[in-house]
mmCIF file of C-alpha atoms and ligand atoms in Angstrom:
data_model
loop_
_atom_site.group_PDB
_atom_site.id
_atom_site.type_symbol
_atom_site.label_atom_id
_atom_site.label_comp_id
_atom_site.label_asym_id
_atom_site.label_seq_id
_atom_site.Cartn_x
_atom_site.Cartn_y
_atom_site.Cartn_z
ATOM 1 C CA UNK A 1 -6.305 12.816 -24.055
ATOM 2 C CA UNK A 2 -9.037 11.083 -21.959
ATOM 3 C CA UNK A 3 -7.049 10.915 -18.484
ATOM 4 C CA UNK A 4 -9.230 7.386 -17.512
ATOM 5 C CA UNK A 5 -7.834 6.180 -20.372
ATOM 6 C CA UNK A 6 -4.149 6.989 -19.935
ATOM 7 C CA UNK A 7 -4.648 6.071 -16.346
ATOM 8 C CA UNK A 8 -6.073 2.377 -17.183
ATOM 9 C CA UNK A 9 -3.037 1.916 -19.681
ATOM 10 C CA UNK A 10 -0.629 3.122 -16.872
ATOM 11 C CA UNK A 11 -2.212 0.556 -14.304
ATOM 12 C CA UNK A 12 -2.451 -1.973 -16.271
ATOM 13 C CA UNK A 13 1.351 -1.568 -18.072
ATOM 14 C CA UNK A 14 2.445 -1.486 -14.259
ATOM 15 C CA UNK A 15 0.498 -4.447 -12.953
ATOM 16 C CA UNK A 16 2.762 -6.482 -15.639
ATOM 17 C CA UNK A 17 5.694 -5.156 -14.736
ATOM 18 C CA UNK A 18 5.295 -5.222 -10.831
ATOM 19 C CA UNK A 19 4.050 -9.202 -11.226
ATOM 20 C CA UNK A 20 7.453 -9.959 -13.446
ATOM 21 C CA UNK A 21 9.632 -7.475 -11.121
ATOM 22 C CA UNK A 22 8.496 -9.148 -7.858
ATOM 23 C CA UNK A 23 8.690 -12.700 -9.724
ATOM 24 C CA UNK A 24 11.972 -11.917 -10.275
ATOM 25 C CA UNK A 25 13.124 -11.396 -6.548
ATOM 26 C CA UNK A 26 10.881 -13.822 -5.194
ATOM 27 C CA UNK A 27 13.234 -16.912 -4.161
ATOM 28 C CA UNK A 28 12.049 -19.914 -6.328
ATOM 29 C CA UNK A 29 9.566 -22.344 -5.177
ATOM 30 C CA UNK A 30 11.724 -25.225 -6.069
ATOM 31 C CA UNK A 31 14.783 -23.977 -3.886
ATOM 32 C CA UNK A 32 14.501 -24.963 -0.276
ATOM 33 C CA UNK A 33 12.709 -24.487 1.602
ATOM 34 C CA UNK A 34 9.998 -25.191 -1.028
ATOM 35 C CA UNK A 35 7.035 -24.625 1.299
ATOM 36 C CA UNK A 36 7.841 -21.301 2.686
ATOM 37 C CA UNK A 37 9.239 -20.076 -0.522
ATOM 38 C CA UNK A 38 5.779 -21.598 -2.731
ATOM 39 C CA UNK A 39 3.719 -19.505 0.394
ATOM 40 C CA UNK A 40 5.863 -15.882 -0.069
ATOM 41 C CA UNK A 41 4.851 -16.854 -4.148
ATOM 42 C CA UNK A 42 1.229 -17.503 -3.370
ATOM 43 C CA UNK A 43 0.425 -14.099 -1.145
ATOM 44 C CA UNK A 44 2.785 -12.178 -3.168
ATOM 45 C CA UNK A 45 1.960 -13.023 -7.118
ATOM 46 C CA UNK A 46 -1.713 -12.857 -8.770
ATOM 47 C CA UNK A 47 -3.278 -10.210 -6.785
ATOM 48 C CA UNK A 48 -4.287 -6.886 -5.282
ATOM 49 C CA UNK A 49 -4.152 -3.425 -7.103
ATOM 50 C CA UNK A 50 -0.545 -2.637 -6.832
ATOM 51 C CA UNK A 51 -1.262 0.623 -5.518
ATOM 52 C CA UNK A 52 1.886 1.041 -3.680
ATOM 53 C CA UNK A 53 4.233 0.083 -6.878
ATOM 54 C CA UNK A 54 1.472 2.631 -8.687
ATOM 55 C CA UNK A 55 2.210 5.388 -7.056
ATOM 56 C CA UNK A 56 5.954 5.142 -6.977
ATOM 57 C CA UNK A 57 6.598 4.600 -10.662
ATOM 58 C CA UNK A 58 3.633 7.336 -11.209
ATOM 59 C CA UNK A 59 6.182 9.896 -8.597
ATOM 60 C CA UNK A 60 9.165 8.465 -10.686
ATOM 61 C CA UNK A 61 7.373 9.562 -14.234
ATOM 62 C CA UNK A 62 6.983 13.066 -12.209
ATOM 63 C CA UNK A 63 10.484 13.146 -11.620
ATOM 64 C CA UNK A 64 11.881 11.918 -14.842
ATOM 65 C CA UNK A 65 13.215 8.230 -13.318
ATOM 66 C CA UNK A 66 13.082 5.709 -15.537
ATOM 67 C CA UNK A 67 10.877 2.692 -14.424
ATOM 68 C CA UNK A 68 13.849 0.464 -14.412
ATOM 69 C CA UNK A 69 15.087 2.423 -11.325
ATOM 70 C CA UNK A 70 12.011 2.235 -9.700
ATOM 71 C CA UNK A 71 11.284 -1.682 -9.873
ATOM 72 C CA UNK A 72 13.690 -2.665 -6.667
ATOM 73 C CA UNK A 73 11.749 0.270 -4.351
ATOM 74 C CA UNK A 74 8.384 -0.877 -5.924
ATOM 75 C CA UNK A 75 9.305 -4.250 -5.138
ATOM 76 C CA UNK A 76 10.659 -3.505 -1.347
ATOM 77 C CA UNK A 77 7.392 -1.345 -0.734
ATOM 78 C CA UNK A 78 4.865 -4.607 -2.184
ATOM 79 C CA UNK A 79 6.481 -6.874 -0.174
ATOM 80 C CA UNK A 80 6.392 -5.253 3.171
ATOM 81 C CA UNK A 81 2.178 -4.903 2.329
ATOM 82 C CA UNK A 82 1.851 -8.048 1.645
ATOM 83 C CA UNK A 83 3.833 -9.652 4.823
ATOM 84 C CA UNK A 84 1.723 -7.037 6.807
ATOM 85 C CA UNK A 85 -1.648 -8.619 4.955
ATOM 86 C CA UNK A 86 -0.135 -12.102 5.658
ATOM 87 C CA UNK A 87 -0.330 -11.511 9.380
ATOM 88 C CA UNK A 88 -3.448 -9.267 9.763
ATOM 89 C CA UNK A 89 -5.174 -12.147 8.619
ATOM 90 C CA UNK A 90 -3.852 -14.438 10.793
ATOM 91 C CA UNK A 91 -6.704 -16.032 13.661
ATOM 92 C CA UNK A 92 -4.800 -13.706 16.154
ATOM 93 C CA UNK A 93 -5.339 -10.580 14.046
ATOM 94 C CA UNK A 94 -8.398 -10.174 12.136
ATOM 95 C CA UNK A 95 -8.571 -14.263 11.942
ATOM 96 C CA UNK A 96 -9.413 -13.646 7.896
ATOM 97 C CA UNK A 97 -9.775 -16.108 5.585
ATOM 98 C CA UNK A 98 -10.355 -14.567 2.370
ATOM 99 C CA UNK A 99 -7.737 -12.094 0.804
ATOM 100 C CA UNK A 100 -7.317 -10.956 -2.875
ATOM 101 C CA UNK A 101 -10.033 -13.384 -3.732
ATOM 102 C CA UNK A 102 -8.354 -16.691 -2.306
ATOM 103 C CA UNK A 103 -7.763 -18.494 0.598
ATOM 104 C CA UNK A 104 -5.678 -16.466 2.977
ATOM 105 C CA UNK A 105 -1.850 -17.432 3.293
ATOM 106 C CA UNK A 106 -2.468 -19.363 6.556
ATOM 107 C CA UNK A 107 -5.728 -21.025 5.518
ATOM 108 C CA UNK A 108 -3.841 -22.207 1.896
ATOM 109 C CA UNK A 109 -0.918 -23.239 3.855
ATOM 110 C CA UNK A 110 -0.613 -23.291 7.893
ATOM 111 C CA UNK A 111 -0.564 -20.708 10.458
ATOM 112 C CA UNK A 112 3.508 -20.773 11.620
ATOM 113 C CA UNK A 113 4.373 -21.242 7.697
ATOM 114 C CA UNK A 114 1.895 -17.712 7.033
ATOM 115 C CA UNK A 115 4.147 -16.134 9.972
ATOM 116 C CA UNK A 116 7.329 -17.165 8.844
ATOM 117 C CA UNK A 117 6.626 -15.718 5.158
ATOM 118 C CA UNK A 118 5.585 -12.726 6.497
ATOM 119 C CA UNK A 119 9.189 -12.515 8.035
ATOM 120 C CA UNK A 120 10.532 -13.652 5.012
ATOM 121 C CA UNK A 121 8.831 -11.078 2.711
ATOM 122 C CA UNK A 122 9.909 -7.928 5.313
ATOM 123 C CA UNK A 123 13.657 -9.141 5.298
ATOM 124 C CA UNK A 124 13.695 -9.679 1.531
ATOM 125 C CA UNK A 125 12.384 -5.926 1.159
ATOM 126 C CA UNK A 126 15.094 -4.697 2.815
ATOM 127 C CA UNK A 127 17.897 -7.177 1.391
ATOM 128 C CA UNK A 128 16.153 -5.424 -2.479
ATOM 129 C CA UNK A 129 16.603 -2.325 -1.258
ATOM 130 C CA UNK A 130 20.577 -2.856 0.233
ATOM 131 C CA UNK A 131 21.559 -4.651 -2.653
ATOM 132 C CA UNK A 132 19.351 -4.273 -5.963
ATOM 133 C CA UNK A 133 21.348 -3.490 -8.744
ATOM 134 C CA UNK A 134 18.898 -1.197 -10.600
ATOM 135 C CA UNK A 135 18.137 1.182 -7.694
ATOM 136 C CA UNK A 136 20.685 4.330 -9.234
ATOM 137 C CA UNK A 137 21.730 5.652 -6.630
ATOM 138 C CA UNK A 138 24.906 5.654 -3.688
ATOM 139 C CA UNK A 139 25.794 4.204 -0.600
ATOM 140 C CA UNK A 140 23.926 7.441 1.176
ATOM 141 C CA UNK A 141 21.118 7.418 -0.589
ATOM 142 C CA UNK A 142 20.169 3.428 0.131
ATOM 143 C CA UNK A 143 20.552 3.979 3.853
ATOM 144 C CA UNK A 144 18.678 6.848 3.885
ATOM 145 C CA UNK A 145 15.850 4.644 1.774
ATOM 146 C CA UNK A 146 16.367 1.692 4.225
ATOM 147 C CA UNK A 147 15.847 3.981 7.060
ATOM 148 C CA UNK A 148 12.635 5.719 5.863
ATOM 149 C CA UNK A 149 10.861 2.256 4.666
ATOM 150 C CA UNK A 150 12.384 1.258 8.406
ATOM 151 C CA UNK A 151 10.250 3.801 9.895
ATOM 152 C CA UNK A 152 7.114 3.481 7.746
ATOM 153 C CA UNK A 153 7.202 -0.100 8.584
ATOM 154 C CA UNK A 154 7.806 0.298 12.251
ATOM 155 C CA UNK A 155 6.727 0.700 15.871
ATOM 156 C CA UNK A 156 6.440 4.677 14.591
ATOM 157 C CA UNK A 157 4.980 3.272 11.431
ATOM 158 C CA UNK A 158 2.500 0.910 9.996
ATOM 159 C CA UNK A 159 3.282 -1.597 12.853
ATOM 160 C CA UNK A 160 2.485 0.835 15.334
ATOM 161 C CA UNK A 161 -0.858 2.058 13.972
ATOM 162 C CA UNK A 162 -1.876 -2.025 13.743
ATOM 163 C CA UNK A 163 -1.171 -1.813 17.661
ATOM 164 C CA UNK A 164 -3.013 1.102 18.332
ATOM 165 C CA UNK A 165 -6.062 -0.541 15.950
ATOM 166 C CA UNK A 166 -5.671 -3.454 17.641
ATOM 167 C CA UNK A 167 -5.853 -1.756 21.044
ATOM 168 C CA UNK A 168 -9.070 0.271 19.972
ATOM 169 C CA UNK A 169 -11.533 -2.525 19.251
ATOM 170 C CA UNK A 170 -14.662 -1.918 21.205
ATOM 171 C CA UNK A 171 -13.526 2.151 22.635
ATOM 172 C CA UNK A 172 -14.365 4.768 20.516
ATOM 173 C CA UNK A 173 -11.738 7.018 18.979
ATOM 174 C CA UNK A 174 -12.627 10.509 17.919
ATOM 175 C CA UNK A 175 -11.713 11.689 14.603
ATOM 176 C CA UNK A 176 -7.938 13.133 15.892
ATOM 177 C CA UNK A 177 -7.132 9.696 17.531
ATOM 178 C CA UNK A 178 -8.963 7.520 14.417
ATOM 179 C CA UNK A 179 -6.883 10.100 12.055
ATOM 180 C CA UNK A 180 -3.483 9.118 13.921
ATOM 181 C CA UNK A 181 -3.814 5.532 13.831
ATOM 182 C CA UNK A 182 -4.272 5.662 10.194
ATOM 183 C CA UNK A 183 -1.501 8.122 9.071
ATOM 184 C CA UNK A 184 0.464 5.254 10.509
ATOM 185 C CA UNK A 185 -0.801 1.870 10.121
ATOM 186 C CA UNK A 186 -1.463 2.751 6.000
ATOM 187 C CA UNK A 187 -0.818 6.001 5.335
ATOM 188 C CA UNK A 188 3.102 5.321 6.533
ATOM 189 C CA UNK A 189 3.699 2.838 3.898
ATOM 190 C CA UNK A 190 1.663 4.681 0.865
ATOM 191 C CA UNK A 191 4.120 8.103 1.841
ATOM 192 C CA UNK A 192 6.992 6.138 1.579
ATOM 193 C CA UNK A 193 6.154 4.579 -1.604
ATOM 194 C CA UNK A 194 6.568 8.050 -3.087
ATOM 195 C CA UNK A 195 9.121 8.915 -0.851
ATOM 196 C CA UNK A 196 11.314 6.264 -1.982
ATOM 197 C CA UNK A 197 10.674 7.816 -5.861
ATOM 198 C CA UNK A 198 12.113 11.174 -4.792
ATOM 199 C CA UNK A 199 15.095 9.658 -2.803
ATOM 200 C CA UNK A 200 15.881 7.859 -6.203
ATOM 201 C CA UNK A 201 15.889 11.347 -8.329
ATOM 202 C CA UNK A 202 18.662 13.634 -8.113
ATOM 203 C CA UNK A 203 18.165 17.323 -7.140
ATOM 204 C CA UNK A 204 14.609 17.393 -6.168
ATOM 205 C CA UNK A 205 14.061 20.835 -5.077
ATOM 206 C CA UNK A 206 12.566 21.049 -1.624
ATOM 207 C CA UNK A 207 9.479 22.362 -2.440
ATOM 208 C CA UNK A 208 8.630 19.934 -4.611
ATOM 209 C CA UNK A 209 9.833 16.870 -2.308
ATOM 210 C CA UNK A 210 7.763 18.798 0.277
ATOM 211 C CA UNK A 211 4.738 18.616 -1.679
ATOM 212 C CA UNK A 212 4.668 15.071 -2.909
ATOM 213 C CA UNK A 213 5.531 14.441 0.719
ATOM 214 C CA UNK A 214 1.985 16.194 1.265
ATOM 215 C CA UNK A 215 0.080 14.421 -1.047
ATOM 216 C CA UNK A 216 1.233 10.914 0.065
ATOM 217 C CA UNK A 217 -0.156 11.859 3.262
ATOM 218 C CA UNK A 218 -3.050 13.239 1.502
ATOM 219 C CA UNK A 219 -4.052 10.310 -0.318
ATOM 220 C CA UNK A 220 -3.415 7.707 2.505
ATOM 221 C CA UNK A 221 -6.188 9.282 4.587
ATOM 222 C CA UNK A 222 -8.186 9.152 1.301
ATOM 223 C CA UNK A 223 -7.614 5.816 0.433
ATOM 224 C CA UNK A 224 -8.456 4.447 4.268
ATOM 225 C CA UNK A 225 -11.181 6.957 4.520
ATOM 226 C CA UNK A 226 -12.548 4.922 0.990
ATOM 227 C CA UNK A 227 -11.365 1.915 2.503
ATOM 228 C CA UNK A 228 -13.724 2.523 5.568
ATOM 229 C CA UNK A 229 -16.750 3.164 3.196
ATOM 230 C CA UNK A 230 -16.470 0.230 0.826
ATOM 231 C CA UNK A 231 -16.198 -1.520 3.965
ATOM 232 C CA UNK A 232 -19.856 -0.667 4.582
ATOM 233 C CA UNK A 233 -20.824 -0.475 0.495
ATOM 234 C CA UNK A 234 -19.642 -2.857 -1.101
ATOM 235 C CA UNK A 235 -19.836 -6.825 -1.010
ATOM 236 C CA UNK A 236 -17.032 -9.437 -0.268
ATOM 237 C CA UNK A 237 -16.705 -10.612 -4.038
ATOM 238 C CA UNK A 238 -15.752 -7.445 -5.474
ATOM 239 C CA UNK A 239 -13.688 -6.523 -2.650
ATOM 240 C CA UNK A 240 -12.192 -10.029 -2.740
ATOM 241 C CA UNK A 241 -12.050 -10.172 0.723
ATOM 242 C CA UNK A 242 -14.412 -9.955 3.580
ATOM 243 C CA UNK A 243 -16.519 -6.717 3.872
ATOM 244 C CA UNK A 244 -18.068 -5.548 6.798
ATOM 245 C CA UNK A 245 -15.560 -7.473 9.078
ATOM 246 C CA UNK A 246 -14.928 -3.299 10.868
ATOM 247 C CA UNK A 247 -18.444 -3.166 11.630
ATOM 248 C CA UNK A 248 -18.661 -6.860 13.075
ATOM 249 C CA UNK A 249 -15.426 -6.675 15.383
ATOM 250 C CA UNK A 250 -16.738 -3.275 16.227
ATOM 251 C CA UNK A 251 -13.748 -0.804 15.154
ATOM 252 C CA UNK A 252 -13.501 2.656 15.491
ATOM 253 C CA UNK A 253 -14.350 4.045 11.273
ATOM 254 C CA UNK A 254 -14.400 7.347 9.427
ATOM 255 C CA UNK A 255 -17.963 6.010 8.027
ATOM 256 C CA UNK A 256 -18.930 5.462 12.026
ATOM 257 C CA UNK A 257 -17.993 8.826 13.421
ATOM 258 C CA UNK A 258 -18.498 10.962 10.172
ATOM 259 C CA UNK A 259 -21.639 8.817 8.546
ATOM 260 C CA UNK A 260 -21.619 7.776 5.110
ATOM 261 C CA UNK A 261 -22.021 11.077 3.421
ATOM 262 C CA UNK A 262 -19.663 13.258 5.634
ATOM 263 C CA UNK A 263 -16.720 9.941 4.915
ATOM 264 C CA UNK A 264 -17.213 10.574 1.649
ATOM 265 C CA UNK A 265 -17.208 14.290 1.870
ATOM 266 C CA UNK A 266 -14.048 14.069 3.903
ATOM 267 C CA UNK A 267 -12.295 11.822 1.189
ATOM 268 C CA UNK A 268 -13.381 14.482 -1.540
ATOM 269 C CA UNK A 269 -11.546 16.828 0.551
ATOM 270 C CA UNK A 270 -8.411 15.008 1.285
ATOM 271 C CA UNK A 271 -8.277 14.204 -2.830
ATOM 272 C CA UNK A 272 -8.287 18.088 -2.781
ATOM 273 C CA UNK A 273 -5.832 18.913 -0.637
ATOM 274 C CA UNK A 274 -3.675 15.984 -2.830
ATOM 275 C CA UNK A 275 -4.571 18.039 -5.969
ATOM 276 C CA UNK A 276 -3.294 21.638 -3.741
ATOM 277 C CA UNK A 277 -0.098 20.277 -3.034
ATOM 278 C CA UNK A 278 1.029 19.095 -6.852
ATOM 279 C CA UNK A 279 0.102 22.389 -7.464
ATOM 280 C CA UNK A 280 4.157 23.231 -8.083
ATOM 281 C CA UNK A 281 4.151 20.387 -10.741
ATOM 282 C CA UNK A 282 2.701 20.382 -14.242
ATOM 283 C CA UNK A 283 1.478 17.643 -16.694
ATOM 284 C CA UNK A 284 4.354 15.338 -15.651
ATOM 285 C CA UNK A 285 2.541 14.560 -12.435
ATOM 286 C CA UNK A 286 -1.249 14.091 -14.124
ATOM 287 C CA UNK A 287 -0.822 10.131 -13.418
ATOM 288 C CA UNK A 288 -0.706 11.151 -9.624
ATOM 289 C CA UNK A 289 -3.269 13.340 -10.128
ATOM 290 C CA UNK A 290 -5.705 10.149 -11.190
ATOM 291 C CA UNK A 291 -4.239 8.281 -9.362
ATOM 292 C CA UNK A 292 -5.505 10.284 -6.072
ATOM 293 C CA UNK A 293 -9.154 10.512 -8.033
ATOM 294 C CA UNK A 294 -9.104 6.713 -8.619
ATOM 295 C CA UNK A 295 -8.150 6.396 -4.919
ATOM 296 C CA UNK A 296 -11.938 7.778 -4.173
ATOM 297 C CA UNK A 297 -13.657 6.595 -7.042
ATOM 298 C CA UNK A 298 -12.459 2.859 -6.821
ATOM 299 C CA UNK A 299 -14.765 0.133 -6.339
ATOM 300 C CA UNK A 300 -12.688 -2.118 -4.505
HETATM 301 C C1 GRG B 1 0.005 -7.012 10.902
HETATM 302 C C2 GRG B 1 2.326 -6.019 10.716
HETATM 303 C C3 GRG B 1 0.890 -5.884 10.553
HETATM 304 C C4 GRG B 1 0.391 -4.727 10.052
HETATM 305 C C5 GRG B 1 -0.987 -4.610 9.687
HETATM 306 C C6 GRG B 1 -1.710 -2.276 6.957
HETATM 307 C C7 GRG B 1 -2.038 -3.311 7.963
HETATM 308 C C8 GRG B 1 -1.334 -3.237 9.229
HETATM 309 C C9 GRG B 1 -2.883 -4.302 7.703
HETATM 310 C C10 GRG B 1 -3.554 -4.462 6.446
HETATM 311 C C11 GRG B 1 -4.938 -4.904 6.703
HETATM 312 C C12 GRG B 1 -5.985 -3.998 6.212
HETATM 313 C C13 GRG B 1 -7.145 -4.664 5.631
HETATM 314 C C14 GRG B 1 -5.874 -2.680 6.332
HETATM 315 C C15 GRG B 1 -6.875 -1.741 5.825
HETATM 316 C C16 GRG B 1 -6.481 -1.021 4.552
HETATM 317 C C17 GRG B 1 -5.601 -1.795 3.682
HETATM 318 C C18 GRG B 1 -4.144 -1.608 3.858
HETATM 319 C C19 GRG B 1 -6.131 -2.596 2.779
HETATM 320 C C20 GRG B 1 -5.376 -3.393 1.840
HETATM 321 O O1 GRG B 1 -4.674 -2.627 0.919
HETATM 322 P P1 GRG B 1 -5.034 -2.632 -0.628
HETATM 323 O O2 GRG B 1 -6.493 -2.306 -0.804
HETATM 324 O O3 GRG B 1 -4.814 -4.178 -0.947
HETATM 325 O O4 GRG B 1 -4.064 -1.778 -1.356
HETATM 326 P P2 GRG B 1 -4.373 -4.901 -2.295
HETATM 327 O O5 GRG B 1 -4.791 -6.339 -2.087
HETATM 328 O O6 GRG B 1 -5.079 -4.240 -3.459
HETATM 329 O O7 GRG B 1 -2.873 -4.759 -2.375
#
């Protein structure tokens, strides 16, 4: 089997089913309040790479979960990225106004309706998580889901490397500091989207939750690392949002303090390291296994 072959059929069989899955637990744009509910719709639906959902229905595959258990998790995960792109773009963030290729939420809408769907979208991933009726799993076992996508989320989390990003603009970081504010502000939330996929298996031996564990971390350096160079490569349409915006506001980047070829060298190592730790796993975890190549080969 070609593996960029099974991989495109897996991303693109999960694109469909993340768009209907987060369709379905989106509130309805006719039900009021019709503005705020039509601007969750807009950010949410049409766009971005799902990479989030990706991974955990690519960890649930590992694990023998079927997708249907996954969809609520995938769901909570997507929406807390998308209210956290909702208000980096926002004119006192990164002041953005292009995002998956559109208008940004408070450019097609207004600024306090943006921040209010934002809030919207990070309740409503919890309230999926509580309540969904697919998610398999106890009363223990939901908490214990709610509390780590709590803490990837957080002040410890995602929210708390945006604060130390936002704090950094103009000082230089070296690479232990730079590497710390990114295991947070997006490698938090791309651990706990395979983290949530082992909560929802039963008897994962430790090992095995300890090395998935390892390669979410792997891979979110890897993807910010890429992130950082396509930043600096690439152009604003195929990114669908605006590149070199790091360079311009004058942010601390891998591809500032390592240079273009020692980013890219560093990504090819963290993909390693990825590869290392699904070493106790066999041909049930090959999607994760592209998955972490496509995370340094993509284009945008
Ligand atoms: C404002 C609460 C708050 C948090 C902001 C993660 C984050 C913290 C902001 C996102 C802004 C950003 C551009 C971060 C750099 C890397 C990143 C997360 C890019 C966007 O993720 P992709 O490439 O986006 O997975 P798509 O659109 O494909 O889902």
């Amino acid at each position: 089997m070609n593996p960029d072959v099974d991989l495109q059929h897996f991303m693109r069989d999960i694109q469909t089913r993340a768009e209907s899955a987060l369709d379905a637990r989106l509130p309805s744009a006719t039900r009021m309040p019709e503005r705020l509910h039509q601007a969750m719709r807009y950010a949410v639906l049409g766009g971005g790479k799902r990479l989030r959902p990706l991974l955990t229905y690519a960890t649930g595959r590992a694990l023998g979960v079927p997708p249907e258990a996954l969809d609520g998790l995938a769901c909570a995960v997507e929406f807390i990225h998308v209210y956290s792109l909702i208000h980096d773009d926002l004119p006192a963030m990164d002041n953005d106004d292009l995002r998956r290729g559109k208008p940004t939420c408070h450019i097609a809408f207004d600024e306090a309706t943006a921040i209010l769907a934002g809030d919207a979208l990070q309740a409503l991933a919890f309230q999926v998580l509580a309540h969904d009726p697919g998610i398999l799993v106890g009363a223990e076992k939901r908490i214990e889901m709610i509390t780590a996508l709590a803490t990837a989320s957080g002040s410890y989390g995602m929210v708390g490397g945006q604060a130390i990003d936002l704090d950094a603009v103009g000082k230089s970081l070296d690479l232990p500091a730079l590497e710390n504010m990114h295991i947070r502000k997006t490698g938090a939330l791309i651990r706990v989207s395979v983290n949530l996929a082992v909560l929802s298996a039963p008897g994962v031996a430790t090992e095995v939750a300890h090395g998935l564990d390892h390669y979410a971390k792997s891979i979110g350096l890897a993807f910010q690392i890429q992130d950082d160079i396509l930043d600096v490569e690439s152009d604003t349409q195929t990114l669908g949002k605006t590149r070199g915006k790091d360079q311009d506001q004058n942010k601390p980047t891998y591809t500032a303090l390592l240079g273009l070829s020692g980013a890219r060298q560093k990504a090819l190592d963290m993909h390693g390291e990825a590869m290392d730790a699904l070493a106790g796993l066999g041909r049930e975890a090959d999607l994760l296994r592209d998955l972490s190549r496509f995370i340094v080969e993509r284009n945008h």
